[in-house]
PDB file of C-alpha atoms in Angstrom:
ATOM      1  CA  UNK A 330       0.000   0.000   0.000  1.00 81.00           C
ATOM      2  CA  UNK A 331       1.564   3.123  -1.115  1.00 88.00           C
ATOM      3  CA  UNK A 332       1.744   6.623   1.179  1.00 88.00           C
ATOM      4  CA  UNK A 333      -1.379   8.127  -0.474  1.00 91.00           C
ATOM      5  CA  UNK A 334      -3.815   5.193  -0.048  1.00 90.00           C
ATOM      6  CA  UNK A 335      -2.968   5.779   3.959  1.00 90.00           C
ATOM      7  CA  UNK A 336      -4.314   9.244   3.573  1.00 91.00           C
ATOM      8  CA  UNK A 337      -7.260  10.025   4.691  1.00 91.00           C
ATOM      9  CA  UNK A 338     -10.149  10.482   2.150  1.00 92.00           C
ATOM     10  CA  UNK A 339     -10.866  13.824   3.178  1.00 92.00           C
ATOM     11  CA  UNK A 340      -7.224  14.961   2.691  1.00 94.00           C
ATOM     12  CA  UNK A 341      -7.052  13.502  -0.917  1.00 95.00           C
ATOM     13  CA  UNK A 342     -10.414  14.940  -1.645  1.00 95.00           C
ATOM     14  CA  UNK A 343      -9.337  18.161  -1.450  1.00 95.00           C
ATOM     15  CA  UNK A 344      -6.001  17.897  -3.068  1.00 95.00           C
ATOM     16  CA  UNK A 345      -7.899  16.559  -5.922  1.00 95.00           C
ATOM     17  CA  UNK A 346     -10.138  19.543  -6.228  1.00 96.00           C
ATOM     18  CA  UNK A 347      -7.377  21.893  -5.070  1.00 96.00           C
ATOM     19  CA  UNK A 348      -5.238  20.513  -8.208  1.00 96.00           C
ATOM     20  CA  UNK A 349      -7.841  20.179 -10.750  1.00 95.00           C
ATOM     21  CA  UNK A 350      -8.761  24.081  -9.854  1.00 96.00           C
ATOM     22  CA  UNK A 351      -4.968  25.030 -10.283  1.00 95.00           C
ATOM     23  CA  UNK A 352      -4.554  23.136 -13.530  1.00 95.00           C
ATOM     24  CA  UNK A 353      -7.791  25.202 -15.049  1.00 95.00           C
ATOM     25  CA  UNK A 354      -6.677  28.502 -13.650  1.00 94.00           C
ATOM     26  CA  UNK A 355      -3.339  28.191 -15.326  1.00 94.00           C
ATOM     27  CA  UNK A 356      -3.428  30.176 -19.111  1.00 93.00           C
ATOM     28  CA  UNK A 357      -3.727  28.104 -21.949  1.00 90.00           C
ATOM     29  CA  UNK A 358      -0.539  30.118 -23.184  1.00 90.00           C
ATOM     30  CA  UNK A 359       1.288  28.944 -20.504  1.00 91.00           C
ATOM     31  CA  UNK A 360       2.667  25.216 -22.592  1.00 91.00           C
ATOM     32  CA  UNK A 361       5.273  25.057 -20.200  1.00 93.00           C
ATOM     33  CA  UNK A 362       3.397  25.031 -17.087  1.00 94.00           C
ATOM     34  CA  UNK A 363       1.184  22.111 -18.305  1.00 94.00           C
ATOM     35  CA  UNK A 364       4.474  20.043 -18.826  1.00 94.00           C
ATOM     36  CA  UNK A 365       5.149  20.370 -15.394  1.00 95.00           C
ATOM     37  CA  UNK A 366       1.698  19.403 -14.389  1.00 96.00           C
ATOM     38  CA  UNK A 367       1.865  16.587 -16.526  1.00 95.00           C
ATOM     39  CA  UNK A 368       5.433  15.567 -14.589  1.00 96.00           C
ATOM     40  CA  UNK A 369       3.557  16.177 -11.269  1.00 96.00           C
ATOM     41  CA  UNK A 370       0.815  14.128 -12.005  1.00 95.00           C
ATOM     42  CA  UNK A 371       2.820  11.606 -13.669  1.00 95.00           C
ATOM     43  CA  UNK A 372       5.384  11.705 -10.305  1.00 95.00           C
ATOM     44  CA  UNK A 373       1.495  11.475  -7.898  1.00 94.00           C
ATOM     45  CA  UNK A 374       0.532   7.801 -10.085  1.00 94.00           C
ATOM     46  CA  UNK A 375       3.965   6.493  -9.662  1.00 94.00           C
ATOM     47  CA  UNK A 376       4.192   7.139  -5.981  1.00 93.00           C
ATOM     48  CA  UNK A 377       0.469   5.377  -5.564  1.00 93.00           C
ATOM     49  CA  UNK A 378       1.880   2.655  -7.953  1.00 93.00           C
ATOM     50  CA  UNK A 379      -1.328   2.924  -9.982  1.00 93.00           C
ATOM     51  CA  UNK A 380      -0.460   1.107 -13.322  1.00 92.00           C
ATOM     52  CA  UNK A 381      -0.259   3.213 -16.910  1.00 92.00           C
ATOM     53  CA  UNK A 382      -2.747   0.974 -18.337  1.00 93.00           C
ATOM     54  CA  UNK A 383      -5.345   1.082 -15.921  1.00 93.00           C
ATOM     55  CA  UNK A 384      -5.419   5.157 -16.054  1.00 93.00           C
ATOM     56  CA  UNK A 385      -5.030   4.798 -20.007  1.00 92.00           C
ATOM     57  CA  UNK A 386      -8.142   2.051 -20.346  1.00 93.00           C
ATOM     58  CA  UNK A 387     -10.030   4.589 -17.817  1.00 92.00           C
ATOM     59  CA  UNK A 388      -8.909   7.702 -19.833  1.00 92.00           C
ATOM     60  CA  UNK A 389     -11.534   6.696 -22.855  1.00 90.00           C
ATOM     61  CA  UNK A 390     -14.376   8.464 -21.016  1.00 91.00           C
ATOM     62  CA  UNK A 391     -12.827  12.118 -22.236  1.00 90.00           C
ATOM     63  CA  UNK A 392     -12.702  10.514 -25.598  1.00 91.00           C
ATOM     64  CA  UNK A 393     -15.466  12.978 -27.322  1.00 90.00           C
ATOM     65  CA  UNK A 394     -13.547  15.645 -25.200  1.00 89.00           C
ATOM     66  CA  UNK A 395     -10.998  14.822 -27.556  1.00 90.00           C
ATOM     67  CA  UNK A 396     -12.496  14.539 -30.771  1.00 92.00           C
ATOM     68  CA  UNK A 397     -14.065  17.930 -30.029  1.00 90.00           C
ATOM     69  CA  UNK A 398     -10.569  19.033 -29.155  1.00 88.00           C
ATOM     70  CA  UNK A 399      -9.005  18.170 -32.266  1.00 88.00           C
ATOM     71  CA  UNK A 400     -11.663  19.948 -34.416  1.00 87.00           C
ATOM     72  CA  UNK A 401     -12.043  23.025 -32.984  1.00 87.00           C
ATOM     73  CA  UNK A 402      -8.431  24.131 -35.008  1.00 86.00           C
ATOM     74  CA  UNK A 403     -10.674  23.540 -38.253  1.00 84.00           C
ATOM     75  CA  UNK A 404     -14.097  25.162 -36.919  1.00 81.00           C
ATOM     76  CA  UNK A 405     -13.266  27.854 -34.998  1.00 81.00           C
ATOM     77  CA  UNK A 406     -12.837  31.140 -37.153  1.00 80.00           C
ATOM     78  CA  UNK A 407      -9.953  33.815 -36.740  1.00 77.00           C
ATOM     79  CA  UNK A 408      -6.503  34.056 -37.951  1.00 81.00           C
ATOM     80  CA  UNK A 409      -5.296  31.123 -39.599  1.00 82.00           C
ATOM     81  CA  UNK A 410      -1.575  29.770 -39.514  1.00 81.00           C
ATOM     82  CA  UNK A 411      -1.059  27.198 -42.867  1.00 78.00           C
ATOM     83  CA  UNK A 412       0.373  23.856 -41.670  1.00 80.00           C
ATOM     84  CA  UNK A 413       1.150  21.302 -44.770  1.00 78.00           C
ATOM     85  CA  UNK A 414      -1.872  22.998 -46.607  1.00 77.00           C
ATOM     86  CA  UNK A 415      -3.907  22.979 -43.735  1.00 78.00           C
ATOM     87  CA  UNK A 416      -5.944  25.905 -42.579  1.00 80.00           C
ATOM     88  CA  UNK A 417      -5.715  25.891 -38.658  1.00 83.00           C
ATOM     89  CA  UNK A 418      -7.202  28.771 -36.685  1.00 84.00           C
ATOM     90  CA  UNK A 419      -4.777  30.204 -34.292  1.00 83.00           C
ATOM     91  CA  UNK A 420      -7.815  30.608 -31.659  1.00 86.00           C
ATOM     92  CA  UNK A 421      -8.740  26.887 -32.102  1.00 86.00           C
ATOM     93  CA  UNK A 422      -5.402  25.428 -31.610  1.00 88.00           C
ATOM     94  CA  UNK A 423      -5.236  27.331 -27.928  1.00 88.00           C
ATOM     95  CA  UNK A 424      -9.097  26.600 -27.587  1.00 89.00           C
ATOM     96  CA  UNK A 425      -8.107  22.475 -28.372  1.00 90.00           C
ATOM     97  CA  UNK A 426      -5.326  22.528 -26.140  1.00 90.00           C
ATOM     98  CA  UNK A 427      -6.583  24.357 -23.340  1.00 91.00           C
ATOM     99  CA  UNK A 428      -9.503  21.560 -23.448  1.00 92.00           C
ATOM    100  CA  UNK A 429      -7.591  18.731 -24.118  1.00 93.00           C
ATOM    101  CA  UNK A 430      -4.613  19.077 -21.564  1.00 94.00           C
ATOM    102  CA  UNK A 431      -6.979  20.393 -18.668  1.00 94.00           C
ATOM    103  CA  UNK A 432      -9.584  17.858 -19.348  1.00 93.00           C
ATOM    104  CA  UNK A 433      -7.216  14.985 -19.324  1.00 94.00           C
ATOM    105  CA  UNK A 434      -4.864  16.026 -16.306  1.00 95.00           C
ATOM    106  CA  UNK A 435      -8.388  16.505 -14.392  1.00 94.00           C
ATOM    107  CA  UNK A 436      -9.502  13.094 -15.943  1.00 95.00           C
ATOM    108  CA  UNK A 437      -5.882  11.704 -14.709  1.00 95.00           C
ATOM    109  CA  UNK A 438      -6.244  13.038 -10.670  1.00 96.00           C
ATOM    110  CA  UNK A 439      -9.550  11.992 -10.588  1.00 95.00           C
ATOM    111  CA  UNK A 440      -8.698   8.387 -11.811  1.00 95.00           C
ATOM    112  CA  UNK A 441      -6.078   8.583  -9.146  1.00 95.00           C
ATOM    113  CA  UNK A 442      -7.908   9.352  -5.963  1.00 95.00           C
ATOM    114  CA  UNK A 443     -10.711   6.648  -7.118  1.00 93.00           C
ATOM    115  CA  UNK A 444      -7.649   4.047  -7.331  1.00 94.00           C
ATOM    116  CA  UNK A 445      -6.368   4.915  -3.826  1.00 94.00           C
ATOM    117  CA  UNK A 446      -9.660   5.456  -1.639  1.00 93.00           C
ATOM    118  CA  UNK A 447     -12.954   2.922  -1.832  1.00 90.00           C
ATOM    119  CA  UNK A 448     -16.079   4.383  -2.715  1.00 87.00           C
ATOM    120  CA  UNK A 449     -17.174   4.055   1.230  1.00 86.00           C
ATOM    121  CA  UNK A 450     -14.340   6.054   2.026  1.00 89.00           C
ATOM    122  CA  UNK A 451     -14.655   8.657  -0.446  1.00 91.00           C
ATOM    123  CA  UNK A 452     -18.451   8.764   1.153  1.00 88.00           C
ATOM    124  CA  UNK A 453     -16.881   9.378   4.409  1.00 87.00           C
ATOM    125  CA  UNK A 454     -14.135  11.689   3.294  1.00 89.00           C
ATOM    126  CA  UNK A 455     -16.840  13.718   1.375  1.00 89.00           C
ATOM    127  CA  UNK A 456     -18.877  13.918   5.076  1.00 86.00           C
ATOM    128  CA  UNK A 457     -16.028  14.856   6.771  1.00 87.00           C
ATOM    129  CA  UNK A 458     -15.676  17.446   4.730  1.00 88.00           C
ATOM    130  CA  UNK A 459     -19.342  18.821   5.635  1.00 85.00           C
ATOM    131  CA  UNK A 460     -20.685  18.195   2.342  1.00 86.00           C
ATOM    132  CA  UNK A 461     -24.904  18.066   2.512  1.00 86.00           C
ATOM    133  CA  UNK A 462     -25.799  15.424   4.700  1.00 82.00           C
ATOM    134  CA  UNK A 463     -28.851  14.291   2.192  1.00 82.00           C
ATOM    135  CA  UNK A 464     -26.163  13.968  -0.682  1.00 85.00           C
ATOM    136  CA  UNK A 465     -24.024  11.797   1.579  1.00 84.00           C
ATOM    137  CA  UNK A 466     -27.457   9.299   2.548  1.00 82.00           C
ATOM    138  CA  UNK A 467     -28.279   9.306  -0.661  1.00 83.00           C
ATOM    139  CA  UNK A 468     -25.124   8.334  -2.220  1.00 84.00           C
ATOM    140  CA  UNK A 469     -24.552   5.872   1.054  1.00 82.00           C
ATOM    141  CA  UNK A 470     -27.898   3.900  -0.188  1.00 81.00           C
ATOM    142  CA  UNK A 471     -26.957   4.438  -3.538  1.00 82.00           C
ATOM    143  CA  UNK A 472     -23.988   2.176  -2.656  1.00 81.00           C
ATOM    144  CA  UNK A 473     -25.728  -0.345  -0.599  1.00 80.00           C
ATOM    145  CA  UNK A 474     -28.608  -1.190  -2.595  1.00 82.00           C
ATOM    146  CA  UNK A 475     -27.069  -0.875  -6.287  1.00 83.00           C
ATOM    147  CA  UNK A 476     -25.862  -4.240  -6.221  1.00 82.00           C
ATOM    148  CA  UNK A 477     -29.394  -5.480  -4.531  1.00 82.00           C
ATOM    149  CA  UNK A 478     -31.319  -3.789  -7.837  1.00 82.00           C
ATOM    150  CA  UNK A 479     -28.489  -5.185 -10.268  1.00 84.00           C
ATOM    151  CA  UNK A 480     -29.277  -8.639  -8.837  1.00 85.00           C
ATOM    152  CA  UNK A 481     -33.196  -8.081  -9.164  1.00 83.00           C
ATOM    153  CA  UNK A 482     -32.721  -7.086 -12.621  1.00 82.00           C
ATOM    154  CA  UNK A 483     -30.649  -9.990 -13.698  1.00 85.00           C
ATOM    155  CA  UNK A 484     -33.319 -12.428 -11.972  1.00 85.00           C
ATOM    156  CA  UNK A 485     -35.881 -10.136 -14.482  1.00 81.00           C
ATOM    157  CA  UNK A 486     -33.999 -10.752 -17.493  1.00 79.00           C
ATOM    158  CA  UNK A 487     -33.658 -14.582 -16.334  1.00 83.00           C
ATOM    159  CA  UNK A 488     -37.309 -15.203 -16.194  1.00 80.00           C
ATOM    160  CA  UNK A 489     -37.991 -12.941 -19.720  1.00 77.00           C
ATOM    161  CA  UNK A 490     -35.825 -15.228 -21.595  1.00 76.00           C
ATOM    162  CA  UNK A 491     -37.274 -18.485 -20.220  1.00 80.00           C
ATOM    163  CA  UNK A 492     -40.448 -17.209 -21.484  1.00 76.00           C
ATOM    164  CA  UNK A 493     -38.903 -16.851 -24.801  1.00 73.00           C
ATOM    165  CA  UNK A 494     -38.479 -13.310 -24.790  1.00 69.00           C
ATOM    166  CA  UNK A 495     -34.869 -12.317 -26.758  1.00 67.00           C
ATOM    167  CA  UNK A 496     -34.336  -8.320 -26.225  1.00 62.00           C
ATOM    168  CA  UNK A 497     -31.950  -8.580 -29.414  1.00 65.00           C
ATOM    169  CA  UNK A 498     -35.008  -7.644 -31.451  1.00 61.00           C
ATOM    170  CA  UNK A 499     -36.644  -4.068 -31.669  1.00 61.00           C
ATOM    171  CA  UNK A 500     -40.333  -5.368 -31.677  1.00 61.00           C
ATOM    172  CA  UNK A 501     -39.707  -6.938 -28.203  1.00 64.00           C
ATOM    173  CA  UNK A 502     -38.517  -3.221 -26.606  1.00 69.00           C
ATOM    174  CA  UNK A 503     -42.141  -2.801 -25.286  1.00 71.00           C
ATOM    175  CA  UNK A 504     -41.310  -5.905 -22.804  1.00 69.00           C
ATOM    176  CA  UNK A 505     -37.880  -4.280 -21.923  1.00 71.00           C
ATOM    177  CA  UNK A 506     -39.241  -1.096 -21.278  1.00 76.00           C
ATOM    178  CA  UNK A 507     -41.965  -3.007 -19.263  1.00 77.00           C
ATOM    179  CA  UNK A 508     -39.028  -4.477 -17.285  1.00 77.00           C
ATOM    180  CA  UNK A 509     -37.568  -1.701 -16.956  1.00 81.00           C
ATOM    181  CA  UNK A 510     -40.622   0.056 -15.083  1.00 84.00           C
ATOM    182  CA  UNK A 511     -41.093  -2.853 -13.106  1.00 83.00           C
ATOM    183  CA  UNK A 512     -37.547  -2.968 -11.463  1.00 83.00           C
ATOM    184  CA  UNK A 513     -38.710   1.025 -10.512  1.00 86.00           C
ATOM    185  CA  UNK A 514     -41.980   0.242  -8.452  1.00 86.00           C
ATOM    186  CA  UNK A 515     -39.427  -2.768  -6.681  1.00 83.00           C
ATOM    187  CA  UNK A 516     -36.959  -0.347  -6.253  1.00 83.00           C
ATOM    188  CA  UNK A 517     -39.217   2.531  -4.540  1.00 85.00           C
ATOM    189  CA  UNK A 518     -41.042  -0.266  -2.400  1.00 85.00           C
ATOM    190  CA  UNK A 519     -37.978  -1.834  -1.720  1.00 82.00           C
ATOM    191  CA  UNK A 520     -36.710   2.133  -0.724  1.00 81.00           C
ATOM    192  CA  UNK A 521     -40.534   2.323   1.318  1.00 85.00           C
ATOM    193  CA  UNK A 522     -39.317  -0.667   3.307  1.00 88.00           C
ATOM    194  CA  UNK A 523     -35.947   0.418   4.312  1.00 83.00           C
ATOM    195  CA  UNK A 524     -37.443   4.002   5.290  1.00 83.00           C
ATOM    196  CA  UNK A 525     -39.892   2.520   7.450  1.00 87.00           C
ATOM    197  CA  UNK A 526     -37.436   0.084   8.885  1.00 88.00           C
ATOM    198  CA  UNK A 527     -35.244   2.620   9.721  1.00 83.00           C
ATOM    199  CA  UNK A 528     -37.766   4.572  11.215  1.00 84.00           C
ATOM    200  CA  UNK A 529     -38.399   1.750  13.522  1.00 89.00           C
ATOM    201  CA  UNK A 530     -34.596   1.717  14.572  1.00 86.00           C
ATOM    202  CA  UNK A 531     -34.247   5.031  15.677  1.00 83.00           C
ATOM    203  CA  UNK A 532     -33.480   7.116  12.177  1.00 77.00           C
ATOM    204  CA  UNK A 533     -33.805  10.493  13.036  1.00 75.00           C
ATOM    205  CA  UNK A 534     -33.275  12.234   9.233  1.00 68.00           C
ATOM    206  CA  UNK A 535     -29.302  11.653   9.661  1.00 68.00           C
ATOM    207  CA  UNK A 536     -26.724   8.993   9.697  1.00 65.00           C
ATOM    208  CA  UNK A 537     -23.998   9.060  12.384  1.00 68.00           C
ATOM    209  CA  UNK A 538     -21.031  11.508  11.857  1.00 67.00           C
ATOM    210  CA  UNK A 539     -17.751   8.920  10.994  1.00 61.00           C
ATOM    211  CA  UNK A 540     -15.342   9.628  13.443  1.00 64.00           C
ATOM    212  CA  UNK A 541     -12.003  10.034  13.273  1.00 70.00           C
ATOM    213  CA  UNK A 542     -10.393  12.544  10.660  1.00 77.00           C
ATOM    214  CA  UNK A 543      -7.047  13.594   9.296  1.00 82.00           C
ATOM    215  CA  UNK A 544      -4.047  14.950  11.328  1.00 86.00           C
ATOM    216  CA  UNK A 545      -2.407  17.782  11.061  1.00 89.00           C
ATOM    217  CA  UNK A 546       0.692  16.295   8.895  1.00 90.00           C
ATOM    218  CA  UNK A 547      -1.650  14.778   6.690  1.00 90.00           C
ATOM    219  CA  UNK A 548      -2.700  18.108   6.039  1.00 92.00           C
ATOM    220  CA  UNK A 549       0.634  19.477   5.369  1.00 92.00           C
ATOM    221  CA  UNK A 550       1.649  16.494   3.843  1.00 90.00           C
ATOM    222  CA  UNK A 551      -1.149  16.671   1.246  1.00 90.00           C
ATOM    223  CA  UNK A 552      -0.888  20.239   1.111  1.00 92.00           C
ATOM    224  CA  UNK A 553       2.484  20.235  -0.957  1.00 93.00           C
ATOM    225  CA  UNK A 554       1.273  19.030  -4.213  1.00 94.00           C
ATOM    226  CA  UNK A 555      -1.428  21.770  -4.772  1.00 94.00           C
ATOM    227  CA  UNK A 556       0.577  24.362  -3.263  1.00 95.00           C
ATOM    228  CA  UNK A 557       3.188  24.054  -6.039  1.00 95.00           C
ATOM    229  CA  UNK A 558       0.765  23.433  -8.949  1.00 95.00           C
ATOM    230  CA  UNK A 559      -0.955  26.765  -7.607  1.00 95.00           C
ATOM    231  CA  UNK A 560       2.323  28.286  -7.201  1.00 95.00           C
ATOM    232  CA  UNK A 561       3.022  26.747 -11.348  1.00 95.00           C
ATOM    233  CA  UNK A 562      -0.617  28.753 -12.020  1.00 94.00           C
ATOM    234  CA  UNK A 563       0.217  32.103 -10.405  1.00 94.00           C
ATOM    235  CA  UNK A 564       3.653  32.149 -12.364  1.00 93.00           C
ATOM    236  CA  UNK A 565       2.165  31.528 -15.108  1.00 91.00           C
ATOM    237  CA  UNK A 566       0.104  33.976 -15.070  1.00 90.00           C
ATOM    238  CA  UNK A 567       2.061  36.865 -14.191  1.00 90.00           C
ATOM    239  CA  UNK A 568       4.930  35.659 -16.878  1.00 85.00           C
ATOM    240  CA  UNK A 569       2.338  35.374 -19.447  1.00 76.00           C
TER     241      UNK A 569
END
């Protein structure tokens, strides 16, 4: 286990946001500064010895993020620079690159902190953190119960097929749609059940606070990495 899974969540929370928020502030004229980002994030996956290929397989969700990236240099108008016969507009190259690199350094930290922390802790970190106690329940439930509705719905699609039902063909979506409304009604009476039985325990409209939190040198310690990509943004933007 490397030094940042042993952080707390909370801590790696807000570096992650703390980072992300430097790496947007810095100008898109800055190329420089995002090579350095790059190297710091880079240096942050080696130190949680999260493997290349399991950020790059995870990286595909920006992937229309990048296709819009690459043709905003042939759709955006302004001056044009000619590069092998190619019409490029000066405005869209910085507008693709500012979206590209940002996106997929945010994409990259992200990816990151979900490697190192488990969804319950990043629940707990978030709480911690005094985010909206209904947002924390509801993602909490969310967490219990999704693998609960994933097995109901799995049971559904057993007993459709036994009946001869194949959802390969468009004429039978009126059955999967029906399915689909069934698993809802479950769902909110299987939600109706929990409430009450909650009720019955004791629930009061809250969950109890996690205890425990983050010391001071995790604090600092965590503290380092967005202080010098904020510290990469401010230079950046006074040298620009």
């Amino acid at each position: 286990m490397s030094p940042i899974h042993r952080l707390a969540p909370e801590v790696k929370i807000a570096a992650t946001v703390a980072i992300t928020v430097a790496v947007v502030a810095t100008p898109r004229e800055a190329v420089w500064a995002f090579g350095v980002h790059t190297l710091i994030v880079v240096a942050l996956a080696a130190t949680a010895r999260v493997p290349a290929g399991w950020l790059a397989k995870r990286s595909l969700v920006e992937t229309p993020f990048v296709l819009l990236a690459l043709l905003m240099p042939f759709a955006v108008a302004g001056e044009k620079v000619d590069w092998h016969g190619l019409q490029l507009s000066v405005e869209g190259l910085y507008g693709g690159f500012n979206l590209l690199v940002k996106g997929t350094l945010g994409v990259l930290v992200a990816l990151i902190l979900a490697a190192t922390t488990s969804t319950r802790d990043i629940i707990v970190g978030l709480d911690r953190l005094h985010c909206p106690p209904v947002l924390t329940q509801i993602a909490t439930f969310m967490l219990r119960y999704l693998d609960v509705l994933a097995d109901e719905a799995r049971r559904m699609r057993t007993a459709r097929l036994a009946r001869g039902d194949d959802p390969r063909f468009l004429w039978q979506l009126r059955g999967f749609a029906s399915g689909v409304g069934a698993l809802f009604l479950r769902a909110f009476e299987r939600g109706e059940r929990v409430y009450l039985a909650m009720l019955s325990r004791g629930y009061t409209g809250s969950l109890p606070q996690a205890g425990g939190g983050a010391s001071a040198a995790e604090w600092a310690a965590a503290a380092t990495v967005p202080l010098v990509t904020a510290t990469i943004a401010v230079g950046a933007t006074i040298l620009i």
